Tab-separated table of C-alpha atoms in Angstrom:
chain	number	residue	atom	x	y	z
Y	302	MET	CA	-0.040	-0.015	-0.078
Y	303	ASN	CA	1.515	3.216	-1.013
Y	304	HIS	CA	0.838	5.860	1.614
Y	305	GLU	CA	1.095	8.617	-0.933
Y	306	ASP	CA	-2.014	7.302	-2.796
Y	307	PRO	CA	-5.018	9.718	-2.390
Y	308	VAL	CA	-7.198	6.731	-1.531
Y	309	LEU	CA	-5.792	3.906	0.621
Y	310	LEU	CA	-7.489	0.479	0.637
Y	311	HIS	CA	-7.025	-2.366	3.075
Y	312	THR	CA	-9.142	-5.143	4.577
Y	313	GLU	CA	-9.586	-5.818	8.181
Y	314	GLY	CA	-11.151	-9.012	9.038
Y	315	ARG	CA	-14.269	-8.919	6.606
Y	316	VAL	CA	-14.448	-5.171	6.298
Y	317	ARG	CA	-13.069	-3.378	3.354
Y	318	HIS	CA	-11.512	0.122	4.676
Y	319	ILE	CA	-11.451	2.998	2.220
Y	320	MET	CA	-9.407	5.902	3.502
Y	321	LEU	CA	-9.447	9.252	1.760
Y	322	ASN	CA	-5.833	10.373	1.878
Y	323	ARG	CA	-5.306	13.939	1.161
Y	324	PRO	CA	-5.072	15.355	4.845
Y	325	ARG	CA	-3.357	18.595	3.940
Y	326	ALA	CA	-6.396	19.328	1.559
Y	327	LEU	CA	-8.963	18.098	4.065
Y	328	ASN	CA	-9.263	15.114	1.930
Y	329	ALA	CA	-11.024	16.956	-0.792
Y	330	LEU	CA	-12.143	14.915	-3.765
Y	331	ASN	CA	-10.701	14.951	-7.120
Y	332	HIS	CA	-11.645	12.822	-10.265
Y	333	ALA	CA	-9.026	10.208	-9.598
Y	334	MET	CA	-10.208	9.685	-5.942
Y	335	VAL	CA	-13.875	9.239	-7.214
Y	336	ALA	CA	-12.698	6.698	-9.680
Y	337	ARG	CA	-10.608	4.809	-7.092
Y	338	VAL	CA	-13.691	4.805	-4.556
Y	339	THR	CA	-15.901	3.625	-7.381
Y	340	GLU	CA	-13.522	0.705	-8.283
Y	341	ALA	CA	-13.223	-0.205	-4.621
Y	342	LEU	CA	-16.877	-0.573	-4.236
Y	343	ALA	CA	-17.173	-2.758	-7.247
Y	344	ASP	CA	-14.517	-4.889	-5.966
Y	345	ALA	CA	-16.107	-4.998	-2.526
Y	346	GLU	CA	-19.546	-5.773	-3.930
Y	347	HIS	CA	-18.355	-8.984	-5.616
Y	348	ASP	CA	-16.046	-10.056	-3.006
Y	349	ASP	CA	-17.688	-12.672	-0.894
Y	350	SER	CA	-15.230	-12.415	1.822
Y	351	VAL	CA	-16.252	-8.788	2.404
Y	352	ILE	CA	-19.436	-8.197	4.375
Y	353	ALA	CA	-19.107	-4.436	4.867
Y	354	VAL	CA	-17.347	-1.172	3.638
Y	355	LEU	CA	-15.976	1.400	6.000
Y	356	ILE	CA	-14.844	4.924	4.835
Y	357	THR	CA	-12.894	7.214	6.761
Y	358	GLY	CA	-10.546	10.222	6.218
Y	359	ALA	CA	-6.838	10.582	6.811
Y	360	GLY	CA	-5.750	12.877	9.756
Y	361	GLU	CA	-7.938	14.377	12.448
Y	362	ARG	CA	-9.413	17.380	10.837
Y	363	GLY	CA	-12.219	15.840	8.857
Y	364	LEU	CA	-13.522	13.079	6.626
Y	365	CYS	CA	-13.688	15.323	3.363
Y	366	ALA	CA	-14.198	19.012	2.985
Y	367	GLY	CA	-15.827	18.559	-0.510
Y	368	GLY	CA	-14.597	18.681	-4.060
Y	369	ASP	CA	-11.271	20.010	-5.226
Y	370	ILE	CA	-12.537	23.502	-5.572
Y	371	ARG	CA	-9.454	25.135	-6.644
Y	372	SER	CA	-9.155	22.848	-9.782
Y	373	ILE	CA	-12.778	23.367	-10.525
Y	374	TYR	CA	-12.341	27.161	-10.326
Y	375	GLU	CA	-9.374	27.051	-12.738
Y	376	ASP	CA	-11.355	24.861	-15.068
Y	377	ALA	CA	-14.265	27.310	-14.953
Y	378	ARG	CA	-11.984	30.243	-15.375
Y	379	ALA	CA	-10.550	28.588	-18.574
Y	380	GLY	CA	-13.975	27.655	-20.081
Y	381	GLY	CA	-13.271	23.991	-19.651
Y	382	SER	CA	-15.393	20.972	-19.138
Y	383	GLU	CA	-13.253	18.585	-17.072
Y	384	SER	CA	-15.471	19.488	-13.934
Y	385	MET	CA	-18.666	18.393	-15.562
Y	386	ASP	CA	-16.956	14.982	-16.239
Y	387	PHE	CA	-15.974	14.823	-12.541
Y	388	TRP	CA	-19.483	15.508	-11.314
Y	389	ARG	CA	-20.820	12.874	-13.709
Y	390	ASP	CA	-18.704	10.306	-11.966
Y	391	GLU	CA	-19.177	11.776	-8.498
Y	392	TYR	CA	-22.902	11.681	-8.686
Y	393	ARG	CA	-22.927	8.188	-10.114
Y	394	LEU	CA	-20.838	7.238	-7.176
Y	395	ASN	CA	-23.159	8.924	-4.696
Y	396	ALA	CA	-26.024	6.747	-6.317
Y	397	ARG	CA	-23.861	3.757	-6.029
Y	398	ILE	CA	-23.240	4.180	-2.282
Y	399	ALA	CA	-27.017	4.637	-1.652
Y	400	ARG	CA	-27.844	1.218	-3.429
Y	401	PHE	CA	-24.644	-0.519	-2.106
Y	402	PRO	CA	-25.881	-4.081	-1.165
Y	403	LYS	CA	-23.749	-4.461	2.031
Y	404	PRO	CA	-23.498	-2.057	5.034
Y	405	TYR	CA	-21.664	1.078	4.097
Y	406	ILE	CA	-20.274	2.627	7.249
Y	407	ALA	CA	-19.188	6.393	7.091
Y	408	ILE	CA	-17.066	7.824	9.829
Y	409	MET	CA	-18.245	11.544	9.617
Y	410	ASP	CA	-15.550	12.843	12.064
Y	411	GLY	CA	-14.524	16.502	11.811
Y	412	ILE	CA	-15.221	18.481	8.624
Y	413	VAL	CA	-17.769	16.894	6.274
Y	414	MET	CA	-18.843	19.229	3.618
Y	415	GLY	CA	-20.250	19.225	0.051
Y	416	GLY	CA	-18.713	16.212	-1.625
Y	417	GLY	CA	-17.948	14.767	1.775
Y	418	VAL	CA	-21.493	14.588	2.529
Y	419	GLY	CA	-21.933	12.813	-0.748
Y	420	VAL	CA	-19.672	10.008	0.167
Y	421	SER	CA	-21.154	9.692	3.631
Y	422	ALA	CA	-24.575	10.638	4.093
Y	423	HIS	CA	-26.059	8.231	1.544
Y	424	GLY	CA	-24.587	5.330	3.514
Y	425	ASP	CA	-26.442	2.710	5.845
Y	426	ILE	CA	-24.443	3.599	9.008
Y	427	ARG	CA	-23.286	7.160	9.476
Y	428	VAL	CA	-21.403	7.843	12.515
Y	429	VAL	CA	-20.654	11.521	13.824
Y	430	THR	CA	-18.600	12.583	16.741
Y	431	GLU	CA	-18.111	15.657	18.851
Y	432	ARG	CA	-15.748	16.995	16.242
Y	433	SER	CA	-18.270	16.882	13.387
Y	434	ARG	CA	-19.142	19.841	11.368
Y	435	ILE	CA	-21.386	19.094	8.469
Y	436	ALA	CA	-22.511	21.397	5.860
Y	437	MET	CA	-23.557	22.165	2.265
Y	438	PRO	CA	-21.919	25.667	1.936
Y	439	GLU	CA	-22.502	26.131	-1.927
Y	440	THR	CA	-24.651	29.267	-1.857
Y	441	GLY	CA	-21.636	31.091	-0.344
Y	442	ILE	CA	-19.595	30.282	-3.378
Y	443	GLY	CA	-22.340	30.906	-6.187
Y	444	PHE	CA	-23.013	27.328	-6.519
Y	445	VAL	CA	-26.127	25.012	-5.748
Y	446	PRO	CA	-26.101	22.077	-3.126
Y	447	ASP	CA	-25.430	18.970	-5.054
Y	448	VAL	CA	-24.240	15.252	-4.476
Y	449	GLY	CA	-27.721	14.453	-3.509
Y	450	GLY	CA	-27.796	17.406	-1.013
Y	451	THR	CA	-30.963	18.895	-2.129
Y	452	GLY	CA	-32.650	15.634	-1.432
Y	453	LEU	CA	-31.105	15.127	1.900
Y	454	LEU	CA	-31.812	18.674	3.264
Y	455	GLY	CA	-35.319	18.526	1.480
Y	456	ALA	CA	-36.227	15.517	3.631
Y	457	ALA	CA	-35.113	17.221	6.936
Y	458	PRO	CA	-37.830	17.639	9.515
Y	459	GLY	CA	-39.982	20.828	8.671
Y	460	GLU	CA	-37.792	23.545	7.171
Y	461	LEU	CA	-34.581	22.757	8.766
Y	462	GLY	CA	-32.977	21.657	5.444
Y	463	THR	CA	-34.132	24.884	3.986
Y	464	HIS	CA	-32.400	26.933	6.672
Y	465	LEU	CA	-29.125	24.969	6.385
Y	466	ALA	CA	-29.239	25.269	2.549
Y	467	LEU	CA	-29.806	28.930	2.086
Y	468	THR	CA	-27.560	29.975	5.090
Y	469	ALA	CA	-24.767	27.501	4.264
Y	470	GLU	CA	-24.604	26.900	8.211
Y	471	ALA	CA	-22.440	24.103	9.545
Y	472	VAL	CA	-23.983	21.756	12.180
Y	473	GLY	CA	-22.558	19.410	14.764
Y	474	ALA	CA	-23.538	16.077	15.735
Y	475	GLY	CA	-26.786	16.602	17.568
Y	476	ASP	CA	-28.095	18.664	14.754
Y	477	ALA	CA	-26.898	16.285	12.118
Y	478	LEU	CA	-28.894	13.388	13.779
Y	479	LEU	CA	-31.954	15.671	13.957
Y	480	CYS	CA	-31.691	16.489	10.377
Y	481	GLY	CA	-31.317	12.861	9.182
Y	482	LEU	CA	-27.754	13.359	7.972
Y	483	ALA	CA	-26.358	10.837	10.524
Y	484	ASP	CA	-27.364	7.875	12.536
Y	485	HIS	CA	-25.243	7.410	15.597
Y	486	PHE	CA	-22.915	9.366	17.867
Y	487	VAL	CA	-19.722	7.812	18.937
Y	488	PRO	CA	-17.140	9.861	20.842
Y	489	SER	CA	-13.941	10.374	18.723
Y	490	GLN	CA	-11.597	8.677	21.323
Y	491	ARG	CA	-13.561	5.534	20.706
Y	492	LEU	CA	-13.354	5.454	17.014
Y	493	ALA	CA	-10.056	3.328	16.914
Y	494	GLU	CA	-11.743	0.662	19.169
Y	495	LEU	CA	-14.901	0.729	17.024
Y	496	THR	CA	-12.932	0.096	13.832
Y	497	ALA	CA	-11.100	-2.758	15.492
Y	498	ASP	CA	-14.264	-4.389	16.750
Y	499	LEU	CA	-15.808	-4.029	13.361
Y	500	ALA	CA	-13.033	-6.102	11.866
Y	501	GLY	CA	-14.104	-9.008	14.047
Y	502	CYS	CA	-17.669	-9.135	12.819
Y	503	GLY	CA	-18.688	-12.197	10.946
Y	504	THR	CA	-22.086	-11.127	9.879
Y	505	THR	CA	-23.781	-7.920	8.474
Y	506	ALA	CA	-26.146	-8.132	11.552
Y	507	GLY	CA	-22.991	-7.965	13.710
Y	508	ILE	CA	-21.861	-4.720	12.110
Y	509	GLU	CA	-24.989	-2.914	13.302
Y	510	GLN	CA	-24.761	-4.417	16.702
Y	511	THR	CA	-21.162	-3.324	17.075
Y	512	VAL	CA	-21.923	0.220	16.270
Y	513	LEU	CA	-24.803	0.289	18.597
Y	514	ARG	CA	-22.475	-0.841	21.404
Y	515	TYR	CA	-20.395	2.074	20.967
Y	516	ALA	CA	-23.154	4.702	20.255
Y	517	ALA	CA	-23.792	7.336	23.005
Y	518	PRO	CA	-26.263	10.241	23.443
Y	519	ALA	CA	-25.006	13.028	21.159
Y	520	PRO	CA	-24.384	16.558	22.607
Y	521	ASP	CA	-27.297	18.820	22.464
Y	522	GLY	CA	-27.747	20.484	19.216
Y	523	GLU	CA	-29.100	24.018	18.649
Y	524	LEU	CA	-31.689	23.690	15.826
Y	525	ALA	CA	-34.548	21.950	17.842
Y	526	ALA	CA	-35.025	25.062	20.055
Y	527	HIS	CA	-35.313	27.215	16.943
Y	528	ARG	CA	-37.926	25.007	15.039
Y	529	GLU	CA	-40.718	27.433	15.539
Y	530	TRP	CA	-39.301	30.264	13.708
Y	531	ILE	CA	-37.414	28.304	11.204
Y	532	ASP	CA	-40.445	26.411	10.049
Y	533	ALA	CA	-42.690	29.555	10.044
Y	534	CYS	CA	-40.261	31.808	8.297
Y	535	TYR	CA	-38.681	29.265	5.800
Y	536	GLY	CA	-42.034	28.106	4.602
Y	537	ALA	CA	-42.557	31.092	2.417
Y	538	ALA	CA	-42.802	30.892	-1.286
Y	539	SER	CA	-39.774	32.842	-2.273
Y	540	VAL	CA	-36.311	33.777	-0.811
Y	541	GLU	CA	-37.497	37.464	-0.661
Y	542	GLU	CA	-40.312	36.561	1.691
Y	543	ILE	CA	-38.225	34.232	3.762
Y	544	VAL	CA	-35.660	37.056	4.222
Y	545	ASP	CA	-38.677	39.430	5.147
Y	546	ARG	CA	-40.145	36.942	7.665
Y	547	LEU	CA	-36.865	36.300	9.225
Y	548	ASP	CA	-35.987	39.978	9.565
Y	549	ASN	CA	-39.376	40.777	11.071
Y	550	SER	CA	-39.853	37.763	13.181
Y	551	GLY	CA	-38.667	39.532	16.459
Y	552	VAL	CA	-36.132	36.888	17.006
Y	553	PRO	CA	-32.629	37.705	17.158
Y	554	ALA	CA	-31.351	34.443	15.753
Y	555	ALA	CA	-33.852	34.867	12.801
Y	556	LYS	CA	-32.610	38.303	12.044
Y	557	GLN	CA	-29.067	37.052	12.021
Y	558	ALA	CA	-30.008	34.164	9.653
Y	559	ALA	CA	-31.537	36.935	7.205
Y	560	GLU	CA	-28.298	38.867	7.254
Y	561	THR	CA	-26.352	35.853	6.627
Y	562	ILE	CA	-28.637	34.766	3.545
Y	563	LEU	CA	-28.173	38.227	2.175
Y	564	THR	CA	-24.410	37.725	2.017
Y	565	LYS	CA	-24.802	34.670	-0.372
Y	566	SER	CA	-25.261	34.625	-4.169
Y	567	PRO	CA	-28.702	35.885	-4.940
Y	568	THR	CA	-28.853	33.546	-7.901
Y	569	SER	CA	-27.660	30.606	-5.959
Y	570	LEU	CA	-30.230	31.234	-3.261
Y	571	LYS	CA	-33.229	31.299	-5.721
Y	572	VAL	CA	-31.982	28.083	-7.556
Y	573	THR	CA	-31.323	26.403	-4.347
Y	574	LEU	CA	-34.840	27.056	-2.870
Y	575	SER	CA	-36.362	25.859	-6.069
Y	576	ALA	CA	-34.147	22.740	-6.083
Y	577	LEU	CA	-34.983	21.735	-2.688
Y	578	ARG	CA	-38.886	22.133	-3.210
Y	579	ARG	CA	-38.378	20.203	-6.533
Y	580	ALA	CA	-36.403	17.502	-4.869
Y	581	ARG	CA	-39.091	16.928	-2.394
Y	582	ARG	CA	-41.381	15.896	-5.261
Y	583	LEU	CA	-38.939	13.610	-7.038
Y	584	GLY	CA	-39.220	9.855	-6.499
Y	585	SER	CA	-35.614	8.846	-6.067
Y	586	LEU	CA	-32.069	9.832	-5.392
Y	587	GLU	CA	-31.245	9.180	-9.014
Y	588	ALA	CA	-33.838	11.813	-10.055
Y	589	VAL	CA	-32.511	14.204	-7.597
Y	590	LEU	CA	-29.073	13.679	-8.836
Y	591	ASP	CA	-30.069	14.238	-12.525
Y	592	GLN	CA	-31.588	17.459	-11.578
Y	593	GLU	CA	-28.581	18.468	-9.630
Y	594	TYR	CA	-26.384	17.838	-12.595
Y	595	ARG	CA	-28.295	20.391	-14.570
Y	596	THR	CA	-27.904	22.957	-11.914
Y	597	SER	CA	-24.217	22.157	-11.531
Y	598	CYS	CA	-23.495	22.428	-15.070
Y	599	THR	CA	-25.356	25.724	-15.446
Y	600	ALA	CA	-23.830	27.222	-12.224
Y	601	PHE	CA	-20.397	26.196	-13.473
Y	602	THR	CA	-20.806	28.526	-16.536
Y	603	ARG	CA	-22.184	31.602	-14.472
Y	604	PRO	CA	-19.992	34.378	-13.156
Y	605	ASP	CA	-21.075	33.931	-9.394
Y	606	PHE	CA	-19.282	30.472	-9.209
Y	607	VAL	CA	-15.773	31.969	-10.176
Y	608	GLU	CA	-16.370	35.229	-8.228
Y	609	GLY	CA	-17.449	33.244	-5.098
Y	610	VAL	CA	-14.506	30.954	-5.122
Y	611	ARG	CA	-12.225	33.767	-5.595
Y	612	ALA	CA	-13.692	35.813	-2.681
Y	613	GLN	CA	-14.040	32.861	-0.279
Y	614	ILE	CA	-11.046	30.543	-1.244
Y	615	ILE	CA	-8.513	32.165	-3.579
Y	616	ASP	CA	-8.128	35.883	-2.442
Y	617	LYS	CA	-10.193	35.336	0.872
Y	618	ASP	CA	-11.382	39.001	0.832
Y	619	ARG	CA	-14.758	37.648	1.798
Y	620	ASP	CA	-16.252	40.351	-0.542
Y	621	PRO	CA	-17.872	38.859	-3.458
Y	622	ARG	CA	-19.472	40.960	-6.190
Y	623	TRP	CA	-22.563	39.011	-7.128
Y	624	THR	CA	-24.184	39.145	-10.604
Y	625	PRO	CA	-27.072	40.292	-10.136
Y	626	ALA	CA	-26.049	41.914	-7.028
Y	627	ASP	CA	-29.402	41.315	-5.232
Y	628	LEU	CA	-32.383	39.047	-5.154
Y	629	ALA	CA	-34.636	41.448	-7.028
Y	630	GLY	CA	-32.381	41.104	-10.142
Y	631	VAL	CA	-32.889	37.311	-10.262
Y	632	THR	CA	-35.924	36.536	-12.359
Y	633	ASP	CA	-38.107	33.350	-12.646
Y	634	ALA	CA	-36.706	32.894	-16.148
Y	635	ASP	CA	-33.211	33.173	-14.696
Y	636	VAL	CA	-33.876	30.238	-12.238
Y	637	ALA	CA	-35.752	28.180	-14.772
Y	638	LEU	CA	-32.672	27.971	-17.038
Y	639	PHE	CA	-30.783	25.977	-14.316
Y	640	PHE	CA	-33.421	23.250	-14.591
Y	641	ALA	CA	-33.494	23.016	-18.359
Y	642	PRO	CA	-32.717	19.455	-19.894
Y	643	LEU	CA	-29.051	19.186	-21.130
Y	644	GLY	CA	-29.907	17.035	-24.037
Y	645	ASP	CA	-27.291	14.583	-24.813
Y	646	ARG	CA	-25.259	15.640	-21.884
Y	647	GLU	CA	-27.872	14.649	-19.277
Y	648	LEU	CA	-26.655	12.604	-16.389
Y	649	GLY	CA	-29.341	10.072	-17.135
Y	650	LEU	CA	-29.329	8.014	-13.883
Y	651	ASP	CA	-33.308	7.934	-13.716
Y	652	ALA	CA	-35.071	7.054	-16.815
Y	653	THR	CA	-38.158	8.799	-15.521
Y	654	SER	CA	-36.237	11.924	-14.520
Y	655	GLY	CA	-37.204	15.110	-16.149
Y	656	PRO	CA	-37.754	18.957	-15.309
Y	657	THR	CA	-40.256	19.385	-12.483
Y	658	ASP	CA	-42.577	22.399	-12.563
């Protein structure tokens, strides 16, 4: 095993271990890593000696901070298309994880954002720790939640997912469990023991039982106490009305959420709200991913993506100049373009998937 490889594979007992291995980049995914994980899953699926797959991230900072955003940024600036090829394979991997026939265990320790959510939150057994920070931060960089994120957030209780999608807020273990993004809390100091015990399991039933032995009550989250105003405000029909309700609710936390939302890309906000609501009406993860492929490919060609990455990641001046600059400048027709069919470039995971009114 070459420890310089961006994905490390080994088998302990009857568990195939996949480790994302770019710790200095917070294990950000690139195309080669997606291909390697896809191949590892195919091998594990057909290997009768393997009863489960475990995915972790190298280092102690996080499972995965998302896609390799710098390379996607450079591709967008150059007018390239490699990123669209990357997403095509990444989203197919997300779907494969969700349909994987053996237990897929994700250790969502530390930072888990964007593409990191895609390789973990579609699994069967999703473990968070006191260090977990989980987010879909796309609206802050002129993008739209993807990797099945609109489906995951759309399925969260009430309007919690809408709140997280529009604000790009990161949540800890307790709120991840509340929102359905994770299943079990295990203290980080017990992860090594858990991994060792999983290796000793001889059956798939034993996998679940082992995780349950290590599970403990999660630290209290923050969102449950705010459900009343979150559900009331984010149930509005438009981003403008959501912001207005938040701003006039009389709740300091709601007003702060409004201020946060208004720092994000106006176009991304409107497309994200539409994508979440459409995702709730789609019948499968595959259909959601097909829709997200359309929104991603369109966002990739728009100025807000390059500008958002520049402001947040490249120059780090935190002062993006969005186009249009405000919500009023984003029309319904502008939003509709993000959901238009791509013709022969469709992802095509769901044969029945199509634009949803």
